[in-house]
Amino acid sequence: MTNDNNDLATLALRDVAELVEEKLIKLLPKAVDLEQQVIDAMEYALLAGGKRVRPFLVMESSRICGVGESSALRVAAAVECAHTYSLIHDDLPCMDDDDMRRGQPSVHKKFDEATAVLAGDALLTLAFEILADEQTHANPRVRCELITALAKALGANGMVGGQMFDLLAENQDLDKIRITRLQRMKTGALIVFSGESGAILGMAEERRCQALRGYAHDVGLAFQIVDDLLDEEGDSDDLGKTAGKDSKAGKATFVSLAGVDAARTKAFMLTDQAIQHLDIFGDNAENLRNLAKFIINRAN
Amino acid sequence: MTNDNNDLATLALRDVAELVEEKLIKLLPKAVDLEQQVIDAMEYALLAGGKRVRPFLVMESSRICGVGESSALRVAAAVECAHTYSLIHDDLPCMDDDDMRRGQPSVHKKFDEATAVLAGDALLTLAFEILADEQTHANPRVRCELITALAKALGANGMVGGQMFDLLAENQDLDKIRITRLQRMKTGALIVFSGESGAILGMAEERRCQALRGYAHDVGLAFQIVDDLLDEEGDSDDLGKTAGKDSKAGKATFVSLAGVDAARTKAFMLTDQAIQHLDIFGDNAENLRNLAKFIINRAN
């Protein structure tokens, strides 16, 4: 890919990041007493940076499905609350035990463990509260559909199940099928939700919904493989977290199973496949194509 | 109160407990791989007993508002998922650090801390998933109203805020107004949701909704004061948890601020007030009256 595409994707991501951060600040609850600390921790975690890939997927899938920006922005904010909750809990000492996140102390280091548990809990709750509000969509059936899809993406058969699986998978003999399923649950499900959310909000026809799900699924898996490649090869500065951690923990990944070259080939293949899903949207999906190229470009 | 009332309340609670437990088992997700462990932990925590006061409030408020049992039972199950999530996270070493719950090892002792965090997360998510499903109510507007009310009861201005407040309140100089607010957030909000949920499901007129909220609010505060009295005076066997823990931790309660006698008087006053709220429901609310009497009877 050219640097032009890369720059375009970076700029588009930055625009969305700015909008979403403004929205998140507005959606944070207000405190009147000591509970202020959990809201401070929520804000600290939400505004600690990050590429905001998931909100970008929400905003772009919404735009190409004809959804207004204010609706999309609320769903993007809800997705970022859910994602941030998962990061806070995953970083806890009893989980992945990460002291740094996006180049800053993780929430349990900046505050304490109790505050980190509670901030995650409150962000998860806030995600559903945002979606249930009529400002998100005038049609309550659409709001319920979003809530159902998000809950499935996050629950014991989605992200939480994936994290449980991952924690128990250390030094286990996993094949590619189980690794794929693990990744689909742990990181894929929320990314697929982000991609399909625009189609749900726009009450799009089924083939458009399927296309966006397929695109997000492939991009999500490519994203994970690239992350594993960077973890294997990269340095901690690039990642904003401790590099080489997964391989040191004896965790099987695509990279450890198939090797660096085959993993990179797989990531490129998934990116091509992701872009093909977008054909039915024509030129309108250019930003989503650039995102896919931007992700694979990290592995170069 | 007579023992007859007490027995009636016990029997009615037991009936609801049985129904809700059957429903919870049916609503638990199924696993296909290592994520089974988080579902086992969810089931362990859900079925560890308890009086099921919150589900009882849902079932009875629903019945007197003309709601069918299958709808009510789903909401009761959702409330119990939310309550159980809060118990699991509150028991964590970084929070209240309780090794026992309802006379059994708490989830982080039976499994481990990571599993306990994840089981709580998955139960919170499941609560919203249950409410969003059309089997809960045919009208999606009602489902969204339930989700909004539950999210507000659980979030940073509800239960999570109350727990944060409580953790920071140790050895702080709290007056009765702040203690009341703390309890209203920490335990009151979910109890009020349980009481009002029947009115939401039944699309009841506002004065019935207000009456059920008022009843649940007063019963909830009475319940908390009775708990504090038992914590001060009771033994660990009765409580199924470590007695005297709150006072040892230097936590201010109604009992420590006002003394045992004044606290007991306050609990009786709240119980009378709770029962008065039920006047508009006539004989139909007899079970809810018995519940209020059952709660205050624990303090005798």
mmCIF file with all atom_site columns, C-alpha atoms in Angstrom, chain A residues 29-39 42 85 89-90 92 94-95 112-115 117-122 124-126 128-129 131-134 138-141 143-145 147-148 150-152 154-157 159-165 167-169 172 174 178 181 185, chain B residues 29-39 42 85 89-90 92 94-95 112-115 117-122 124-126 128-129 131-134 138-141 143-145 147-148 150-152 154-157 159-165 167-169 172 174 178 181 185:
data_model
loop_
_atom_site.group_PDB
_atom_site.id
_atom_site.type_symbol
_atom_site.label_atom_id
_atom_site.label_alt_id
_atom_site.label_comp_id
_atom_site.label_asym_id
_atom_site.label_entity_id
_atom_site.label_seq_id
_atom_site.pdbx_PDB_ins_code
_atom_site.Cartn_x
_atom_site.Cartn_y
_atom_site.Cartn_z
_atom_site.occupancy
_atom_site.B_iso_or_equiv
_atom_site.pdbx_formal_charge
_atom_site.auth_seq_id
_atom_site.auth_comp_id
_atom_site.auth_asym_id
_atom_site.auth_atom_id
_atom_site.pdbx_PDB_model_num
ATOM 1   C CA . PRO A 1 29  ? -22.062 10.266  35.067 1.00 0.00 ? 29  PRO A CA 1
ATOM 2   C CA . LYS A 1 30  ? -21.662 13.096  37.592 1.00 0.00 ? 30  LYS A CA 1
ATOM 3   C CA . ALA A 1 31  ? -20.852 12.405  41.225 1.00 0.00 ? 31  ALA A CA 1
ATOM 4   C CA . VAL A 1 32  ? -21.789 14.284  44.388 1.00 0.00 ? 32  VAL A CA 1
ATOM 5   C CA . ASP A 1 33  ? -19.627 12.497  46.979 1.00 0.00 ? 33  ASP A CA 1
ATOM 6   C CA . LEU A 1 34  ? -16.833 9.918   47.354 1.00 0.00 ? 34  LEU A CA 1
ATOM 7   C CA . GLU A 1 35  ? -18.080 7.893   44.349 1.00 0.00 ? 35  GLU A CA 1
ATOM 8   C CA . GLN A 1 36  ? -16.277 10.549  42.292 1.00 0.00 ? 36  GLN A CA 1
ATOM 9   C CA . GLN A 1 37  ? -13.212 8.284   42.353 1.00 0.00 ? 37  GLN A CA 1
ATOM 10  C CA . VAL A 1 38  ? -14.783 5.554   40.226 1.00 0.00 ? 38  VAL A CA 1
ATOM 11  C CA . ILE A 1 39  ? -15.866 8.177   37.678 1.00 0.00 ? 39  ILE A CA 1
ATOM 12  C CA . MET A 1 42  ? -13.530 5.619   34.140 1.00 0.00 ? 42  MET A CA 1
ATOM 13  C CA . TYR A 1 85  ? -13.988 -2.103  30.566 1.00 0.00 ? 85  TYR A CA 1
ATOM 14  C CA . HIS A 1 89  ? -10.251 -5.965  33.913 1.00 0.00 ? 89  HIS A CA 1
ATOM 15  C CA . ASP A 1 90  ? -7.756  -7.796  31.672 1.00 0.00 ? 90  ASP A CA 1
ATOM 16  C CA . LEU A 1 92  ? -5.713  -6.697  36.718 1.00 0.00 ? 92  LEU A CA 1
ATOM 17  C CA . CYS A 1 94  ? -5.233  -11.726 38.770 1.00 0.00 ? 94  CYS A CA 1
ATOM 18  C CA . MET A 1 95  ? -5.706  -11.631 34.985 1.00 0.00 ? 95  MET A CA 1
ATOM 19  C CA . ASP A 1 112 ? -6.065  0.709   43.081 1.00 0.00 ? 112 ASP A CA 1
ATOM 20  C CA . GLU A 1 113 ? -7.452  -2.737  42.300 1.00 0.00 ? 113 GLU A CA 1
ATOM 21  C CA . ALA A 1 114 ? -10.858 -2.157  43.851 1.00 0.00 ? 114 ALA A CA 1
ATOM 22  C CA . THR A 1 115 ? -11.328 1.040   41.882 1.00 0.00 ? 115 THR A CA 1
ATOM 23  C CA . VAL A 1 117 ? -12.788 -3.568  39.207 1.00 0.00 ? 117 VAL A CA 1
ATOM 24  C CA . LEU A 1 118 ? -15.532 -1.024  39.883 1.00 0.00 ? 118 LEU A CA 1
ATOM 25  C CA . ALA A 1 119 ? -14.579 1.280   36.999 1.00 0.00 ? 119 ALA A CA 1
ATOM 26  C CA . GLY A 1 120 ? -14.778 -1.683  34.617 1.00 0.00 ? 120 GLY A CA 1
ATOM 27  C CA . ASP A 1 121 ? -18.137 -2.700  36.055 1.00 0.00 ? 121 ASP A CA 1
ATOM 28  C CA . ALA A 1 122 ? -19.502 0.826   35.712 1.00 0.00 ? 122 ALA A CA 1
ATOM 29  C CA . LEU A 1 124 ? -19.913 -2.115  31.119 1.00 0.00 ? 124 LEU A CA 1
ATOM 30  C CA . THR A 1 125 ? -23.155 -0.926  32.708 1.00 0.00 ? 125 THR A CA 1
ATOM 31  C CA . LEU A 1 126 ? -22.842 2.483   31.032 1.00 0.00 ? 126 LEU A CA 1
ATOM 32  C CA . PHE A 1 128 ? -25.928 -0.737  27.965 1.00 0.00 ? 128 PHE A CA 1
ATOM 33  C CA . GLU A 1 129 ? -27.429 2.424   29.445 1.00 0.00 ? 129 GLU A CA 1
ATOM 34  C CA . LEU A 1 131 ? -27.745 1.929   23.974 1.00 0.00 ? 131 LEU A CA 1
ATOM 35  C CA . ALA A 1 132 ? -31.121 1.738   25.758 1.00 0.00 ? 132 ALA A CA 1
ATOM 36  C CA . ASP A 1 133 ? -31.667 5.511   25.583 1.00 0.00 ? 133 ASP A CA 1
ATOM 37  C CA . GLU A 1 134 ? -34.078 6.786   22.937 1.00 0.00 ? 134 GLU A CA 1
ATOM 38  C CA . ALA A 1 138 ? -36.110 6.376   17.883 1.00 0.00 ? 138 ALA A CA 1
ATOM 39  C CA . ASN A 1 139 ? -37.164 2.741   17.368 1.00 0.00 ? 139 ASN A CA 1
ATOM 40  C CA . PRO A 1 140 ? -36.918 0.752   20.634 1.00 0.00 ? 140 PRO A CA 1
ATOM 41  C CA . ARG A 1 141 ? -36.788 -2.509  18.660 1.00 0.00 ? 141 ARG A CA 1
ATOM 42  C CA . ARG A 1 143 ? -32.149 -0.449  20.557 1.00 0.00 ? 143 ARG A CA 1
ATOM 43  C CA . CYS A 1 144 ? -33.039 -3.912  21.882 1.00 0.00 ? 144 CYS A CA 1
ATOM 44  C CA . GLU A 1 145 ? -31.359 -5.505  18.878 1.00 0.00 ? 145 GLU A CA 1
ATOM 45  C CA . ILE A 1 147 ? -28.259 -4.503  23.252 1.00 0.00 ? 147 ILE A CA 1
ATOM 46  C CA . THR A 1 148 ? -28.786 -8.179  22.454 1.00 0.00 ? 148 THR A CA 1
ATOM 47  C CA . LEU A 1 150 ? -23.578 -6.371  22.301 1.00 0.00 ? 150 LEU A CA 1
ATOM 48  C CA . ALA A 1 151 ? -24.449 -8.673  25.214 1.00 0.00 ? 151 ALA A CA 1
ATOM 49  C CA . LYS A 1 152 ? -23.784 -11.747 23.084 1.00 0.00 ? 152 LYS A CA 1
ATOM 50  C CA . LEU A 1 154 ? -19.387 -9.600  25.531 1.00 0.00 ? 154 LEU A CA 1
ATOM 51  C CA . GLY A 1 155 ? -20.749 -12.559 27.519 1.00 0.00 ? 155 GLY A CA 1
ATOM 52  C CA . ALA A 1 156 ? -19.584 -16.072 28.370 1.00 0.00 ? 156 ALA A CA 1
ATOM 53  C CA . ASN A 1 157 ? -19.810 -17.090 24.707 1.00 0.00 ? 157 ASN A CA 1
ATOM 54  C CA . MET A 1 159 ? -15.325 -11.734 25.087 1.00 0.00 ? 159 MET A CA 1
ATOM 55  C CA . VAL A 1 160 ? -15.529 -12.996 28.673 1.00 0.00 ? 160 VAL A CA 1
ATOM 56  C CA . GLY A 1 161 ? -15.564 -16.605 27.484 1.00 0.00 ? 161 GLY A CA 1
ATOM 57  C CA . GLY A 1 162 ? -12.565 -15.847 25.277 1.00 0.00 ? 162 GLY A CA 1
ATOM 58  C CA . GLN A 1 163 ? -10.640 -14.328 28.162 1.00 0.00 ? 163 GLN A CA 1
ATOM 59  C CA . MET A 1 164 ? -11.436 -17.354 30.380 1.00 0.00 ? 164 MET A CA 1
ATOM 60  C CA . PHE A 1 165 ? -10.332 -19.673 27.568 1.00 0.00 ? 165 PHE A CA 1
ATOM 61  C CA . LEU A 1 167 ? -6.241  -17.720 30.760 1.00 0.00 ? 167 LEU A CA 1
ATOM 62  C CA . LEU A 1 168 ? -6.669  -21.510 30.879 1.00 0.00 ? 168 LEU A CA 1
ATOM 63  C CA . ALA A 1 169 ? -4.933  -22.051 27.536 1.00 0.00 ? 169 ALA A CA 1
ATOM 64  C CA . GLN A 1 172 ? -2.107  -26.122 26.506 1.00 0.00 ? 172 GLN A CA 1
ATOM 65  C CA . LEU A 1 174 ? -4.137  -25.828 21.009 1.00 0.00 ? 174 LEU A CA 1
ATOM 66  C CA . ARG A 1 178 ? -9.311  -23.790 18.795 1.00 0.00 ? 178 ARG A CA 1
ATOM 67  C CA . ARG A 1 181 ? -12.349 -19.839 18.044 1.00 0.00 ? 181 ARG A CA 1
ATOM 68  C CA . MET A 1 185 ? -14.543 -14.867 21.098 1.00 0.00 ? 185 MET A CA 1
ATOM 69  C CA . PRO B 1 29  ? -25.076 -20.078 28.403 1.00 0.00 ? 29  PRO B CA 1
ATOM 70  C CA . LYS B 1 30  ? -23.648 -23.379 27.113 1.00 0.00 ? 30  LYS B CA 1
ATOM 71  C CA . ALA B 1 31  ? -19.913 -23.796 26.535 1.00 0.00 ? 31  ALA B CA 1
ATOM 72  C CA . VAL B 1 32  ? -18.005 -25.907 24.025 1.00 0.00 ? 32  VAL B CA 1
ATOM 73  C CA . ASP B 1 33  ? -14.433 -25.534 25.313 1.00 0.00 ? 33  ASP B CA 1
ATOM 74  C CA . LEU B 1 34  ? -12.364 -24.161 28.217 1.00 0.00 ? 34  LEU B CA 1
ATOM 75  C CA . GLU B 1 35  ? -14.767 -21.237 28.744 1.00 0.00 ? 35  GLU B CA 1
ATOM 76  C CA . GLN B 1 36  ? -16.910 -23.799 30.597 1.00 0.00 ? 36  GLN B CA 1
ATOM 77  C CA . GLN B 1 37  ? -15.133 -22.746 33.785 1.00 0.00 ? 37  GLN B CA 1
ATOM 78  C CA . VAL B 1 38  ? -16.634 -19.261 33.848 1.00 0.00 ? 38  VAL B CA 1
ATOM 79  C CA . ILE B 1 39  ? -20.104 -20.752 33.338 1.00 0.00 ? 39  ILE B CA 1
ATOM 80  C CA . MET B 1 42  ? -21.667 -18.393 37.371 1.00 0.00 ? 42  MET B CA 1
ATOM 81  C CA . TYR B 1 85  ? -22.478 -10.350 40.102 1.00 0.00 ? 85  TYR B CA 1
ATOM 82  C CA . HIS B 1 89  ? -17.034 -8.757  42.937 1.00 0.00 ? 89  HIS B CA 1
ATOM 83  C CA . ASP B 1 90  ? -17.645 -7.399  46.464 1.00 0.00 ? 90  ASP B CA 1
ATOM 84  C CA . LEU B 1 92  ? -12.849 -10.186 46.033 1.00 0.00 ? 92  LEU B CA 1
ATOM 85  C CA . CYS B 1 94  ? -9.234  -6.176  46.736 1.00 0.00 ? 94  CYS B CA 1
ATOM 86  C CA . MET B 1 95  ? -12.787 -5.283  47.812 1.00 0.00 ? 95  MET B CA 1
ATOM 87  C CA . ASP B 1 112 ? -9.723  -18.282 41.534 1.00 0.00 ? 112 ASP B CA 1
ATOM 88  C CA . GLU B 1 113 ? -9.734  -14.495 41.381 1.00 0.00 ? 113 GLU B CA 1
ATOM 89  C CA . ALA B 1 114 ? -9.638  -14.249 37.596 1.00 0.00 ? 114 ALA B CA 1
ATOM 90  C CA . THR B 1 115 ? -12.603 -16.601 37.275 1.00 0.00 ? 115 THR B CA 1
ATOM 91  C CA . VAL B 1 117 ? -13.930 -11.300 38.055 1.00 0.00 ? 117 VAL B CA 1
ATOM 92  C CA . LEU B 1 118 ? -15.037 -12.894 34.774 1.00 0.00 ? 118 LEU B CA 1
ATOM 93  C CA . ALA B 1 119 ? -18.047 -14.692 36.273 1.00 0.00 ? 119 ALA B CA 1
ATOM 94  C CA . GLY B 1 120 ? -19.262 -11.375 37.702 1.00 0.00 ? 120 GLY B CA 1
ATOM 95  C CA . ASP B 1 121 ? -18.722 -9.652  34.365 1.00 0.00 ? 121 ASP B CA 1
ATOM 96  C CA . ALA B 1 122 ? -20.619 -12.381 32.514 1.00 0.00 ? 122 ALA B CA 1
ATOM 97  C CA . LEU B 1 124 ? -23.867 -8.528  34.626 1.00 0.00 ? 124 LEU B CA 1
ATOM 98  C CA . THR B 1 125 ? -23.882 -8.923  30.847 1.00 0.00 ? 125 THR B CA 1
ATOM 99  C CA . LEU B 1 126 ? -26.390 -11.777 31.035 1.00 0.00 ? 126 LEU B CA 1
ATOM 100 C CA . PHE B 1 128 ? -29.047 -7.141  30.222 1.00 0.00 ? 128 PHE B CA 1
ATOM 101 C CA . GLU B 1 129 ? -29.233 -9.889  27.605 1.00 0.00 ? 129 GLU B CA 1
ATOM 102 C CA . LEU B 1 131 ? -34.044 -8.128  29.616 1.00 0.00 ? 131 LEU B CA 1
ATOM 103 C CA . ALA B 1 132 ? -33.473 -7.249  25.942 1.00 0.00 ? 132 ALA B CA 1
ATOM 104 C CA . ASP B 1 133 ? -35.037 -10.493 24.691 1.00 0.00 ? 133 ASP B CA 1
ATOM 105 C CA . GLU B 1 134 ? -38.569 -10.294 23.324 1.00 0.00 ? 134 GLU B CA 1
ATOM 106 C CA . ALA B 1 138 ? -43.590 -8.142  23.633 1.00 0.00 ? 138 ALA B CA 1
ATOM 107 C CA . ASN B 1 139 ? -43.189 -4.351  23.690 1.00 0.00 ? 139 ASN B CA 1
ATOM 108 C CA . PRO B 1 140 ? -39.551 -3.318  23.053 1.00 0.00 ? 140 PRO B CA 1
ATOM 109 C CA . ARG B 1 141 ? -40.208 0.067   24.669 1.00 0.00 ? 141 ARG B CA 1
ATOM 110 C CA . ARG B 1 143 ? -37.717 -3.751  27.577 1.00 0.00 ? 143 ARG B CA 1
ATOM 111 C CA . CYS B 1 144 ? -35.683 -0.579  27.029 1.00 0.00 ? 144 CYS B CA 1
ATOM 112 C CA . GLU B 1 145 ? -37.312 1.013   30.064 1.00 0.00 ? 145 GLU B CA 1
ATOM 113 C CA . ILE B 1 147 ? -32.743 -1.882  30.870 1.00 0.00 ? 147 ILE B CA 1
ATOM 114 C CA . THR B 1 148 ? -32.430 1.848   31.529 1.00 0.00 ? 148 THR B CA 1
ATOM 115 C CA . LEU B 1 150 ? -31.503 -1.477  35.820 1.00 0.00 ? 150 LEU B CA 1
ATOM 116 C CA . ALA B 1 151 ? -28.419 0.280   34.391 1.00 0.00 ? 151 ALA B CA 1
ATOM 117 C CA . LYS B 1 152 ? -29.099 3.364   36.521 1.00 0.00 ? 152 LYS B CA 1
ATOM 118 C CA . LEU B 1 154 ? -26.220 -0.587  38.977 1.00 0.00 ? 154 LEU B CA 1
ATOM 119 C CA . GLY B 1 155 ? -23.917 2.137   37.619 1.00 0.00 ? 155 GLY B CA 1
ATOM 120 C CA . ALA B 1 156 ? -21.645 4.794   39.087 1.00 0.00 ? 156 ALA B CA 1
ATOM 121 C CA . ASN B 1 157 ? -24.649 6.621   40.583 1.00 0.00 ? 157 ASN B CA 1
ATOM 122 C CA . MET B 1 159 ? -24.634 0.144   43.231 1.00 0.00 ? 159 MET B CA 1
ATOM 123 C CA . VAL B 1 160 ? -21.084 0.584   41.893 1.00 0.00 ? 160 VAL B CA 1
ATOM 124 C CA . GLY B 1 161 ? -20.974 4.180   43.136 1.00 0.00 ? 161 GLY B CA 1
ATOM 125 C CA . GLY B 1 162 ? -22.240 2.994   46.509 1.00 0.00 ? 162 GLY B CA 1
ATOM 126 C CA . GLN B 1 163 ? -19.550 0.334   46.748 1.00 0.00 ? 163 GLN B CA 1
ATOM 127 C CA . MET B 1 164 ? -16.839 2.881   45.822 1.00 0.00 ? 164 MET B CA 1
ATOM 128 C CA . PHE B 1 165 ? -18.243 5.273   48.429 1.00 0.00 ? 165 PHE B CA 1
ATOM 129 C CA . LEU B 1 167 ? -14.724 1.436   50.358 1.00 0.00 ? 167 LEU B CA 1
ATOM 130 C CA . LEU B 1 168 ? -13.517 5.024   50.773 1.00 0.00 ? 168 LEU B CA 1
ATOM 131 C CA . ALA B 1 169 ? -15.755 5.695   53.772 1.00 0.00 ? 169 ALA B CA 1
ATOM 132 C CA . GLN B 1 172 ? -14.437 8.741   57.615 1.00 0.00 ? 172 GLN B CA 1
ATOM 133 C CA . LEU B 1 174 ? -20.076 10.360  57.922 1.00 0.00 ? 174 LEU B CA 1
ATOM 134 C CA . ARG B 1 178 ? -24.363 10.650  53.752 1.00 0.00 ? 178 ARG B CA 1
ATOM 135 C CA . ARG B 1 181 ? -27.285 8.189   50.467 1.00 0.00 ? 181 ARG B CA 1
ATOM 136 C CA . MET B 1 185 ? -26.911 3.650   46.193 1.00 0.00 ? 185 MET B CA 1
#
